[in-house]
Amino acid sequence: MITFLSAGPGTLALIRGARQILHDRDIAVVASTAGNTRVSGGHVAPDIDAAIFLFAGILDTGRWWGIRGDTHATHNYLPRAAGGEPFPIGDRARAVQIARADLLRRGMSLTEAVQAQCRAQSIVATILPATDARFGVLIDTGTEHLPLFEYLAGAADDTEVREIMPAAPETLTDAVRAVIEASDAVVIGPDNPARGILSILDCAGMRDLLLDRFVIAVSPFGGGAALDPKDAALMHAAGEKPTSPGVFRIYRDVIDVFVQDIHDPDEVEGSLRLDTRLLHDRQAESLAWDIMTVIRSAVS
Amino acid sequence: MITFFSGGTGTPKLLRGMLELLEEREIAVIVNTAEDIWLSGNHLSPDIDTVMYLFAGLLDTDRWWGIRGDTYITHDLLARLGIEEFITMGDRDRAVNIARGEMLRGGMRLTEATRLICERLGIRATVLPMTDSEVTTYVQTERGEVHFQEYWVKHRGALAIDGVVRRSQEPPAATPEVIEAIETSDAVVIGPSNPITSISPILECAGTREALRRHRCVIAVSPFIGDAPVSGPAAALMRAAGREPSSAGTYALYEDFVDLFIQDTRDPVEIEGALRLDTLMVYRGKSLDLAKSIITLIYGY
């Protein structure tokens, strides 16, 4: 089994590619809970939902969150009722959020609720929240404290990020521990560490657990794509530059192989150079293939 | 101005007629909120919504609740995900519930939240919740106490009931807005809504009944013809509350403040001094006729 630490579009694209090579039952996804928040009475968990929707075949892969072709009757009507939401929630996605809030109200842990939701959608892969934290990190913008996903999906590009305020200290869940212990390798996909992976690594016990595994991480920077201002702001707030060396410094103690793009001008010593661009699914499949080859040769 | 006491059925039909005859600003409605419930994380206020949607021209007047032409995408998917919302919640209807839920979570009074939503929906009438505190009507059944909405909507009134109770953290009190509306009105009209679950909760709010007693012109319309209500579960609820399910039982609840009691021309029950009118508002024209008669009674022309 291969476990993906997932927090953003890069990893989701890579998982989509990996599904062409691996059977779903051999894939586990540990999704970040840093973006979790409550909106309109529902429980929003963007990284968890994105993984569920991906495996259910309904993910909107244009923006890598929400459901493809979803309608927005409630969201569009809210302003007429003197209401409003920080980002557009589709009617079907809302049902998933309401259902999870309902399961949590009935006393389920987040892990149990997500497992129940995966069963309801007949998902064969293992999808687990990184922690049982219902609420994720907050972004201190200087004027307010925005939930991370509200910042990512709703705030202006030039919004200041003074500090990433962590959720209450979290420990690893038994389910995550079990799935990582049963994995041949752990893959950290090409996403900005500050938008979720860092929160996963900060769970008490997580870095120790990864030390015993083969871990391969892909840098999200340096592939030639223009740097997203929010990605830059988040990395700076995390105390690093938005570059491959910056990402490497965050991961170095837990990873065995660091992958950076063939075009990346910033040199990280000992890194593996691959084409990491994920502009279409062929590229994702190709990168997944390369990563599986590395894993196979390392752990066999 | 005329102030109406309203539940979710009966009185809104009278309001439909009033809307054609009065300037909307001259109408205030004090609405029962004892059927409010937090559902799917948001705040459902069935009677307030019916009255608001009526004034906004949005009401589905086939059912007398919900928004005409609404979709049910979230509700239907929830059912497939194993979450049965016992109320068929439309997507637009849900938006109103979400907006209100967020305002209440933010610490706003229900009166203020209702005012904001009405303003945005372009409603010029004054729609007032009976109180700002949470109070809930439960019916007592063999299985214990059941929320009224659950009894009436989920079980369609098919449970045997032997009591009706109101539960609240603190005794509910009328808001200053409610008292002011009553005091500044030319007349107060208690519409033909369920006396036990729609009107009594309003009357039980501290200050309301006293304000009615002081008022010179309180008109009540009976929702009964014989021992059968015009619509809804009123008979079973009247019996469960130890009242006779008839105009006589209704009159007994209103006796201390009512100045004029209206019953249907077909009602075999005799109430001394009551006025007989056609109260069966089966279509628009009938609503209009009854409204016209009541306005004539109030203003004398």
Coordinates of C-alpha atoms in Angstrom, one line a residue:
Chain A
M1 CA 0.0 0.0 0.0
I2 CA 1.0 3.6 -0.7
T3 CA -0.1 6.4 1.5
F4 CA -0.4 10.0 0.1
L5 CA -0.3 13.0 2.4
S6 CA -2.8 15.2 0.7
A7 CA -3.4 18.9 1.0
G8 CA -4.1 20.6 -2.3
P9 CA -4.4 20.2 -6.0
G10 CA -0.9 18.9 -6.7
T11 CA -1.4 15.8 -4.7
L12 CA -4.9 15.2 -6.0
A13 CA -3.6 15.3 -9.5
L14 CA -0.8 12.9 -8.6
I15 CA -3.3 10.6 -7.0
R16 CA -5.4 10.7 -10.1
G17 CA -2.4 9.6 -12.0
A18 CA -1.5 6.9 -9.5
R19 CA -5.0 5.4 -9.9
Q20 CA -4.0 4.4 -13.4
I21 CA -1.2 2.3 -12.0
L22 CA -2.4 1.1 -8.6
H23 CA -5.6 -0.5 -7.5
D24 CA -7.7 1.8 -5.3
R25 CA -7.5 -0.7 -2.4
D26 CA -3.8 -0.2 -2.4
I27 CA -4.1 3.6 -2.0
A28 CA -4.5 5.4 1.3
V29 CA -5.0 9.2 1.5
V30 CA -4.2 11.0 4.7
A31 CA -6.0 14.3 4.1
S32 CA -5.1 17.5 5.9
T33 CA -7.6 18.9 8.4
A34 CA -6.0 22.4 8.3
G35 CA -8.7 23.7 6.0
N36 CA -11.6 22.4 8.2
T37 CA -14.1 25.0 9.1
R38 CA -17.8 25.6 9.7
V39 CA -19.8 27.4 7.1
S40 CA -23.6 27.8 7.1
G41 CA -24.1 25.1 9.7
G42 CA -22.2 22.5 7.6
H43 CA -18.8 21.0 8.2
V44 CA -16.4 22.1 5.5
A45 CA -13.3 19.8 5.1
P46 CA -11.9 20.8 1.7
D47 CA -9.0 18.3 1.6
I48 CA -11.1 15.4 2.8
D49 CA -14.0 16.2 0.5
A50 CA -11.7 16.7 -2.5
A51 CA -10.2 13.2 -1.9
I52 CA -13.7 11.6 -1.5
F53 CA -15.0 13.4 -4.6
L54 CA -11.9 12.3 -6.6
F55 CA -12.4 8.6 -5.8
A56 CA -16.2 9.0 -6.3
G57 CA -15.4 10.4 -9.8
I58 CA -17.2 13.6 -9.2
L59 CA -14.4 16.1 -8.2
D60 CA -14.4 19.4 -10.1
T61 CA -10.8 19.0 -11.4
G62 CA -10.9 22.5 -12.8
R63 CA -10.4 24.1 -9.4
W64 CA -9.7 20.8 -7.4
W65 CA -12.5 21.3 -4.9
G66 CA -16.3 20.9 -5.0
I67 CA -18.3 18.7 -7.3
R68 CA -18.2 18.9 -11.1
G69 CA -21.5 20.3 -12.5
D70 CA -22.9 21.1 -9.0
T71 CA -25.7 23.7 -8.9
H72 CA -25.7 26.7 -6.5
A73 CA -29.3 27.4 -5.8
T74 CA -28.9 28.0 -2.1
H75 CA -25.6 29.9 -2.4
N76 CA -27.0 32.2 -5.1
Y77 CA -30.2 32.8 -3.0
L78 CA -28.4 33.7 0.2
P79 CA -27.9 37.4 -0.6
R80 CA -31.7 37.7 -1.2
A81 CA -32.1 36.5 2.4
A82 CA -29.5 38.9 3.9
G83 CA -26.9 36.2 4.1
G84 CA -23.8 35.2 2.3
E85 CA -20.9 32.7 2.2
P86 CA -17.1 33.3 1.9
F87 CA -16.9 31.0 -1.1
P88 CA -19.4 29.3 -3.4
I89 CA -20.7 26.0 -1.9
G90 CA -22.6 23.9 -4.4
D91 CA -26.0 22.2 -3.5
R92 CA -24.6 18.7 -3.6
A93 CA -21.3 19.6 -1.8
R94 CA -23.5 21.3 0.9
A95 CA -25.4 18.0 1.4
V96 CA -22.1 16.2 2.1
Q97 CA -21.1 19.0 4.5
I98 CA -24.5 18.9 6.3
A99 CA -24.4 15.1 6.5
R100 CA -20.9 15.2 8.1
A101 CA -22.0 17.9 10.6
D102 CA -24.9 15.7 11.5
L103 CA -22.7 12.6 12.1
L104 CA -20.4 14.8 14.3
R105 CA -23.4 16.1 16.2
R106 CA -24.4 12.5 16.9
G107 CA -21.1 12.0 18.6
M108 CA -18.9 10.4 15.9
S109 CA -15.3 11.3 15.6
L110 CA -14.2 13.0 12.4
T111 CA -12.4 9.8 11.4
E112 CA -15.6 7.7 11.9
A113 CA -17.7 10.2 10.1
V114 CA -15.3 10.3 7.1
Q115 CA -15.2 6.5 7.0
A116 CA -19.0 6.4 7.1
Q117 CA -19.1 8.9 4.2
C118 CA -16.6 6.8 2.2
R119 CA -18.7 3.7 2.7
A120 CA -21.8 5.5 1.6
Q121 CA -20.1 6.4 -1.7
S122 CA -18.6 2.9 -2.1
I123 CA -15.1 4.1 -2.1
V124 CA -12.5 1.4 -2.0
A125 CA -9.4 3.5 -1.2
T126 CA -8.7 4.4 2.4
I127 CA -9.4 8.1 3.1
L128 CA -8.5 9.4 6.5
P129 CA -8.5 12.8 8.1
A130 CA -5.0 13.5 9.4
T131 CA -6.5 14.3 12.8
D132 CA -9.9 14.3 14.5
A133 CA -9.7 18.1 14.7
R134 CA -13.0 19.5 13.5
F135 CA -11.5 23.0 12.9
G136 CA -8.3 23.8 11.2
V137 CA -5.8 26.6 11.3
L138 CA -6.6 30.3 11.1
I139 CA -4.8 32.9 9.1
D140 CA -4.0 36.1 10.9
T141 CA -4.4 38.8 8.2
G142 CA -3.7 41.7 10.5
T143 CA -7.4 42.6 10.5
E144 CA -9.1 39.3 11.1
H145 CA -8.6 35.6 11.7
L146 CA -9.7 33.8 8.6
P147 CA -10.1 30.0 8.4
L148 CA -7.5 28.7 5.9
F149 CA -9.9 27.7 3.2
E150 CA -11.7 31.0 3.4
Y151 CA -8.4 32.6 2.8
L152 CA -7.5 30.3 -0.1
A153 CA -10.9 30.3 -1.8
G154 CA -12.3 33.7 -0.9
A155 CA -9.7 36.3 0.1
A156 CA -8.0 38.8 -2.3
D157 CA -4.6 37.8 -3.6
D158 CA -2.8 40.6 -1.8
T159 CA -4.3 39.7 1.6
E160 CA -1.5 39.8 4.2
V161 CA -0.6 36.6 6.1
R162 CA 0.9 37.6 9.4
E163 CA 0.7 34.3 11.0
I164 CA -0.6 30.8 10.5
M165 CA -2.3 30.1 13.8
P166 CA -2.4 26.4 14.4
A167 CA -5.4 24.5 15.7
A168 CA -5.2 23.0 19.1
P169 CA -2.3 20.6 19.3
E170 CA -3.4 17.4 17.7
T171 CA -2.1 13.8 18.0
L172 CA -2.1 11.2 15.4
T173 CA -5.2 9.0 15.2
D174 CA -4.9 5.3 15.5
A175 CA -6.3 4.8 12.0
V176 CA -3.6 7.1 10.5
R177 CA -0.9 5.3 12.5
A178 CA -2.1 1.9 11.3
V179 CA -2.3 2.9 7.7
I180 CA 1.1 4.4 7.6
E181 CA 2.6 1.4 9.4
A182 CA 1.0 -0.9 6.8
S183 CA 2.4 1.2 3.9
D184 CA 5.4 0.4 1.7
A185 CA 6.0 4.1 1.2
V186 CA 4.5 7.5 1.9
V187 CA 4.3 10.1 -0.8
I188 CA 4.1 13.9 -0.1
G189 CA 2.6 15.4 -3.2
P190 CA 3.6 18.7 -4.9
D191 CA 1.6 21.1 -2.8
N192 CA 2.6 24.1 -0.7
P193 CA 3.6 22.6 2.7
A194 CA 2.1 25.6 4.5
R195 CA -1.4 24.9 3.2
G196 CA -1.7 21.6 5.0
I197 CA 1.2 19.1 4.9
L198 CA 3.0 21.0 7.6
S199 CA -0.1 20.6 9.8
I200 CA 0.0 16.9 9.2
L201 CA 3.7 16.7 10.1
D202 CA 3.1 18.8 13.2
C203 CA 0.8 16.2 14.7
A204 CA 2.5 14.7 17.7
G205 CA 4.1 11.4 16.7
M206 CA 3.8 11.9 13.0
R207 CA 7.5 12.8 12.2
D208 CA 8.7 9.8 14.3
L209 CA 6.3 7.5 12.5
L210 CA 7.6 8.7 9.1
L211 CA 11.2 8.1 10.1
D212 CA 10.6 4.4 9.9
R213 CA 9.0 4.6 6.4
F214 CA 10.3 5.3 2.9
V215 CA 9.1 8.8 2.3
I216 CA 9.3 10.6 -1.1
A217 CA 8.3 14.3 -1.4
V218 CA 7.8 16.3 -4.6
S219 CA 8.5 20.0 -4.5
P220 CA 5.6 22.2 -5.7
F221 CA 7.9 25.0 -6.7
G222 CA 10.3 25.6 -9.5
G223 CA 8.4 23.9 -12.3
G224 CA 8.1 27.1 -14.3
A225 CA 4.6 27.9 -13.3
A226 CA 4.1 31.5 -12.0
L227 CA 4.2 31.6 -8.3
D228 CA 0.8 32.1 -6.7
P229 CA 0.9 35.1 -4.4
K230 CA -1.0 33.2 -1.7
D231 CA 1.4 30.3 -1.9
A232 CA 4.3 32.8 -1.4
A233 CA 2.5 34.5 1.5
L234 CA 1.9 31.2 3.3
M235 CA 5.4 30.0 2.8
H236 CA 6.8 33.3 4.2
A237 CA 4.5 33.0 7.2
A238 CA 5.8 29.5 7.7
G239 CA 9.3 31.0 7.9
E240 CA 10.6 29.7 4.5
K241 CA 11.0 31.0 1.0
P242 CA 8.6 29.7 -1.6
T243 CA 11.3 27.6 -3.3
S244 CA 12.4 24.0 -3.4
P245 CA 15.2 24.6 -0.9
G246 CA 12.6 26.1 1.4
V247 CA 10.3 23.1 1.0
F248 CA 13.2 20.7 1.5
R249 CA 14.2 22.4 4.8
I250 CA 10.6 21.7 6.1
Y251 CA 10.7 18.0 5.0
R252 CA 14.4 17.1 5.3
D253 CA 14.2 15.1 8.6
V254 CA 11.5 12.8 7.5
I255 CA 12.1 12.2 3.7
D256 CA 14.3 9.7 1.9
V257 CA 13.9 11.2 -1.6
F258 CA 13.2 14.8 -2.6
V259 CA 12.0 15.3 -6.1
Q260 CA 12.3 18.7 -7.9
D261 CA 11.4 19.7 -11.4
I262 CA 14.0 19.3 -14.2
H263 CA 13.7 23.1 -14.9
D264 CA 14.0 24.2 -11.3
P265 CA 16.9 26.8 -11.1
D266 CA 17.3 26.3 -7.3
E267 CA 19.6 23.4 -6.5
V268 CA 18.8 21.0 -3.7
E269 CA 21.7 18.7 -3.2
G270 CA 20.9 15.0 -3.7
S271 CA 17.4 15.7 -5.1
L272 CA 15.9 13.6 -7.9
R273 CA 15.1 15.6 -11.0
L274 CA 11.8 14.7 -12.8
D275 CA 9.3 16.4 -14.9
T276 CA 6.8 17.4 -12.2
R277 CA 4.5 19.5 -14.2
L278 CA 0.9 18.3 -13.8
L279 CA -0.9 20.3 -16.5
H280 CA -2.8 17.3 -17.8
D281 CA -3.5 13.7 -16.6
R282 CA -0.9 12.1 -18.9
Q283 CA 1.8 14.1 -17.1
A284 CA 0.4 13.1 -13.7
E285 CA 0.3 9.5 -14.7
S286 CA 3.9 9.7 -15.9
L287 CA 5.1 11.3 -12.6
A288 CA 3.2 8.7 -10.7
W289 CA 4.9 6.0 -12.7
D290 CA 8.3 7.5 -12.0
I291 CA 7.6 7.7 -8.3
M292 CA 6.4 4.1 -8.1
T293 CA 9.6 3.0 -9.9
V294 CA 11.6 4.8 -7.2
I295 CA 9.6 3.3 -4.5
R296 CA 9.8 -0.2 -5.9
S297 CA 13.6 -0.1 -6.3
A298 CA 14.0 1.4 -2.8
V299 CA 11.7 -0.9 -0.8
S300 CA 12.2 -4.2 -2.6
Chain B
M1 CA -52.5 49.8 11.2
I2 CA -53.9 46.3 11.9
T3 CA -52.0 43.7 13.8
F4 CA -52.6 40.0 13.1
F5 CA -51.8 37.0 15.2
S6 CA -50.7 34.2 12.9
G7 CA -49.6 30.6 12.7
G8 CA -48.7 28.8 9.5
T9 CA -52.2 28.1 8.1
G10 CA -55.6 29.8 8.4
T11 CA -54.4 33.3 9.2
P12 CA -52.0 33.5 6.1
K13 CA -55.1 32.9 4.0
L14 CA -56.8 35.9 5.6
L15 CA -53.6 37.9 5.1
R16 CA -53.8 37.1 1.4
G17 CA -57.1 38.9 1.2
M18 CA -55.9 41.8 3.4
L19 CA -52.9 42.3 1.2
E20 CA -55.2 43.2 -1.7
L21 CA -57.1 45.7 0.4
L22 CA -54.6 47.4 2.7
E23 CA -51.4 49.1 2.1
E24 CA -48.7 46.6 3.1
R25 CA -47.1 49.1 5.6
E26 CA -50.4 49.1 7.5
I27 CA -50.1 45.4 8.3
A28 CA -48.2 43.9 11.2
V29 CA -48.1 40.2 11.9
I30 CA -47.1 38.7 15.2
V31 CA -46.1 35.2 14.4
N32 CA -45.9 32.0 16.4
T33 CA -42.3 30.7 16.8
A34 CA -42.9 27.7 19.1
E35 CA -42.5 25.4 16.1
D36 CA -39.0 26.7 15.3
I37 CA -36.4 24.1 15.2
W38 CA -32.7 23.8 14.4
L39 CA -32.4 21.5 11.4
S40 CA -29.3 20.5 9.5
G41 CA -27.4 23.2 11.4
N42 CA -29.8 26.0 10.5
H43 CA -32.8 27.7 11.9
L44 CA -36.2 26.8 10.6
S45 CA -39.1 29.0 11.6
P46 CA -42.0 27.6 9.6
D47 CA -44.7 30.1 10.5
I48 CA -42.4 33.2 10.0
D49 CA -41.3 31.8 6.7
T50 CA -44.8 31.2 5.5
V51 CA -45.8 34.8 6.4
M52 CA -42.6 36.3 4.8
Y53 CA -43.0 34.3 1.6
L54 CA -46.6 35.3 1.3
F55 CA -45.7 39.0 1.6
A56 CA -42.7 38.6 -0.8
G57 CA -44.9 36.8 -3.3
L58 CA -42.8 33.7 -3.1
L59 CA -45.1 31.4 -1.2
D60 CA -46.1 28.1 -2.7
T61 CA -49.8 28.6 -2.2
D62 CA -50.6 25.0 -3.1
R63 CA -49.0 23.8 0.1
W64 CA -49.0 27.1 2.0
W65 CA -45.3 26.6 2.9
G66 CA -42.0 26.8 1.1
I67 CA -41.0 28.8 -2.0
R68 CA -42.8 28.3 -5.3
G69 CA -40.6 26.7 -7.9
D70 CA -37.9 25.8 -5.4
T71 CA -35.4 22.9 -6.1
Y72 CA -34.5 20.1 -3.7
I73 CA -30.9 19.2 -4.7
T74 CA -29.3 19.3 -1.3
H75 CA -32.3 17.6 0.4
D76 CA -32.4 14.8 -2.1
L77 CA -28.7 14.1 -1.9
L78 CA -28.9 14.2 1.9
A79 CA -31.5 11.4 1.8
R80 CA -29.2 9.3 -0.4
L81 CA -26.4 9.9 2.2
G82 CA -28.7 8.5 4.9
I83 CA -29.8 11.8 6.5
E84 CA -33.5 12.1 6.5
E85 CA -34.6 15.7 7.0
F86 CA -38.2 15.3 8.1
I87 CA -39.1 18.5 6.4
T88 CA -38.8 18.7 2.7
M89 CA -36.4 21.6 2.6
G90 CA -36.0 23.5 -0.7
D91 CA -32.6 24.9 -1.7
R92 CA -33.8 28.5 -1.6
D93 CA -35.8 27.9 1.5
R94 CA -32.5 26.5 3.0
A95 CA -30.7 29.8 2.1
V96 CA -33.2 31.7 4.3
N97 CA -32.7 29.2 7.1
I98 CA -28.9 29.5 6.7
A99 CA -29.0 33.3 6.8
R100 CA -31.2 33.3 9.9
G101 CA -29.1 30.6 11.6
E102 CA -25.9 32.5 11.0
M103 CA -27.4 35.7 12.4
L104 CA -28.7 34.0 15.5
R105 CA -25.3 32.2 16.0
G106 CA -23.8 35.7 15.8
G107 CA -25.9 36.8 18.7
M108 CA -28.6 38.7 16.9
R109 CA -32.2 38.7 18.2
L110 CA -34.7 36.8 16.1
T111 CA -36.8 40.0 15.7
E112 CA -33.8 41.7 14.2
A113 CA -32.9 38.8 11.9
T114 CA -36.5 38.6 10.7
R115 CA -36.4 42.4 10.0
L116 CA -33.2 42.1 8.0
I117 CA -34.5 39.2 5.9
C118 CA -37.8 41.0 5.3
E119 CA -36.1 44.1 4.2
R120 CA -33.9 42.2 1.7
L121 CA -37.0 40.3 0.4
G122 CA -38.7 43.7 -0.2
I123 CA -41.4 43.2 2.4
R124 CA -43.0 46.4 3.7
A125 CA -45.3 44.8 6.2
T126 CA -44.0 44.3 9.8
V127 CA -43.3 40.7 10.6
L128 CA -42.6 40.1 14.3
P129 CA -41.7 36.9 16.0
M130 CA -43.8 36.5 19.2
T131 CA -40.7 36.5 21.4
D132 CA -36.9 36.5 21.1
S133 CA -36.4 33.5 23.4
E134 CA -36.5 29.9 22.3
V135 CA -39.8 28.2 23.3
T136 CA -41.0 24.9 21.8
T137 CA -44.3 23.1 21.6
Y138 CA -44.1 19.4 22.3
V139 CA -47.0 16.9 22.1
Q140 CA -47.1 14.1 24.6
T141 CA -47.4 10.7 23.1
E142 CA -46.9 7.1 24.3
R143 CA -43.3 7.4 23.1
G144 CA -42.7 10.5 25.1
E145 CA -42.6 14.2 24.1
V146 CA -42.3 14.9 20.4
H147 CA -41.6 18.2 18.8
F148 CA -44.7 19.6 17.2
Q149 CA -43.2 19.8 13.7
E150 CA -42.1 16.2 14.0
Y151 CA -45.6 15.2 15.1
W152 CA -47.3 17.1 12.4
V153 CA -44.9 16.9 9.5
K154 CA -43.0 13.7 10.0
H155 CA -45.8 11.6 11.5
R156 CA -48.5 13.6 9.7
G157 CA -50.5 13.9 12.9
A158 CA -51.0 10.1 13.1
L159 CA -49.8 9.7 16.7
A160 CA -52.2 9.5 19.6
I161 CA -51.5 12.5 21.8
D162 CA -52.7 13.2 25.3
G163 CA -51.1 16.5 26.1
V164 CA -49.5 19.6 24.7
V165 CA -46.6 21.3 26.6
R166 CA -44.4 24.3 26.0
R167 CA -40.8 24.0 27.0
S168 CA -38.3 26.9 27.3
Q169 CA -35.2 27.8 29.3
E170 CA -36.8 30.9 30.6
P171 CA -40.4 32.0 30.5
P172 CA -40.8 33.7 27.1
A173 CA -41.7 37.4 27.1
A174 CA -43.2 39.5 24.4
T175 CA -40.7 41.8 22.7
P176 CA -41.1 45.6 22.9
E177 CA -41.8 45.5 19.2
V178 CA -44.8 43.2 19.7
I179 CA -46.3 45.3 22.5
E180 CA -45.8 48.5 20.4
A181 CA -47.5 46.9 17.4
I182 CA -50.5 46.0 19.5
E183 CA -50.7 49.3 21.2
T184 CA -50.4 51.4 18.0
S185 CA -52.9 49.3 16.0
D186 CA -56.5 50.3 15.2
A187 CA -57.4 46.7 15.7
V188 CA -55.9 43.3 16.5
V189 CA -57.1 40.3 14.6
I190 CA -56.6 36.8 15.9
G191 CA -56.8 34.9 12.7
P192 CA -58.3 31.4 12.2
S193 CA -55.1 29.6 13.2
N194 CA -54.8 26.7 15.6
P195 CA -55.7 28.0 19.0
I196 CA -53.4 25.5 20.9
T197 CA -50.3 25.4 18.9
S198 CA -50.4 28.7 16.9
I199 CA -52.2 31.3 19.0
S200 CA -51.7 30.1 22.6
P201 CA -47.9 30.3 22.3
I202 CA -48.2 34.0 21.3
L203 CA -50.7 34.7 24.2
E204 CA -48.4 33.0 26.7
C205 CA -45.5 35.4 26.1
A206 CA -45.4 37.7 29.1
G207 CA -47.1 41.0 28.4
T208 CA -49.1 40.0 25.3
R209 CA -52.4 39.0 26.9
E210 CA -52.3 42.1 29.1
A211 CA -51.8 44.3 26.1
L212 CA -54.7 42.7 24.3
R213 CA -56.9 43.2 27.4
R214 CA -56.1 46.9 27.3
H215 CA -56.9 47.1 23.6
R216 CA -60.4 48.3 22.6
C217 CA -60.7 46.4 19.4
V218 CA -59.7 42.7 19.4
I219 CA -61.3 40.5 16.8
A220 CA -60.9 36.7 16.7
V221 CA -61.9 34.4 13.9
S222 CA -62.7 30.8 15.0
P223 CA -60.9 28.1 13.0
F224 CA -63.7 25.5 13.8
I225 CA -67.0 24.6 12.1
G226 CA -68.7 22.2 14.5
D227 CA -66.1 19.9 16.0
A228 CA -63.9 19.9 12.9
P229 CA -61.2 22.5 12.2
V230 CA -61.1 24.1 8.8
S231 CA -57.7 22.5 8.3
G232 CA -54.9 21.0 10.3
P233 CA -54.6 19.0 13.5
A234 CA -56.5 21.5 15.8
A235 CA -59.2 19.1 17.0
A236 CA -56.8 16.5 18.4
L237 CA -54.6 19.2 19.9
M238 CA -57.6 20.9 21.6
R239 CA -58.7 17.6 23.1
A240 CA -55.2 16.9 24.3
A241 CA -55.0 20.3 25.9
G242 CA -58.3 19.5 27.7
R243 CA -60.3 21.9 25.6
E244 CA -63.5 21.3 23.6
P245 CA -62.5 21.2 19.9
S246 CA -65.0 23.8 18.8
S247 CA -65.7 27.5 18.5
A248 CA -66.9 27.3 22.2
G249 CA -63.5 25.9 23.2
T250 CA -61.7 28.6 21.1
Y251 CA -63.8 31.3 22.6
A252 CA -63.1 30.1 26.1
L253 CA -59.3 30.7 25.4
Y254 CA -59.9 34.2 24.1
E255 CA -62.8 35.3 26.3
D256 CA -60.9 37.7 28.6
F257 CA -59.7 40.0 25.8
V258 CA -61.8 39.5 22.7
D259 CA -64.2 42.2 21.7
L260 CA -65.7 40.6 18.7
F261 CA -65.8 36.8 17.9
I262 CA -66.4 35.7 14.4
Q263 CA -67.6 32.2 13.5
D264 CA -68.6 30.5 10.3
T265 CA -72.2 30.8 9.1
R266 CA -72.3 27.0 9.0
D267 CA -71.1 26.5 12.6
P268 CA -73.8 24.7 14.6
V269 CA -72.2 25.9 17.9
E270 CA -73.9 28.9 19.4
I271 CA -71.8 31.6 20.9
E272 CA -73.7 34.6 22.3
G273 CA -72.8 37.8 20.6
A274 CA -70.7 36.2 17.9
L275 CA -70.8 37.5 14.4
R276 CA -71.4 35.0 11.6
L277 CA -69.4 35.2 8.4
D278 CA -68.2 32.9 5.7
T279 CA -64.8 31.9 7.0
L280 CA -64.0 29.0 4.6
M281 CA -61.3 30.7 2.6
V282 CA -61.1 28.0 -0.1
Y283 CA -60.0 30.4 -2.8
R284 CA -58.7 33.9 -3.3
G285 CA -62.1 35.5 -3.6
K286 CA -63.3 34.1 -0.3
S287 CA -60.1 35.4 1.4
L288 CA -60.9 38.8 0.0
D289 CA -64.6 38.7 1.1
L290 CA -63.7 37.9 4.7
A291 CA -60.9 40.5 4.7
K292 CA -63.3 43.1 3.4
S293 CA -65.9 42.3 6.1
I294 CA -63.3 42.6 8.9
I295 CA -62.0 45.9 7.6
T296 CA -65.5 47.2 7.5
L297 CA -66.0 46.1 11.1
I298 CA -62.9 47.9 12.2
Y299 CA -63.3 51.2 10.3
G300 CA -67.0 51.3 9.9
Y301 CA -67.2 51.8 6.2

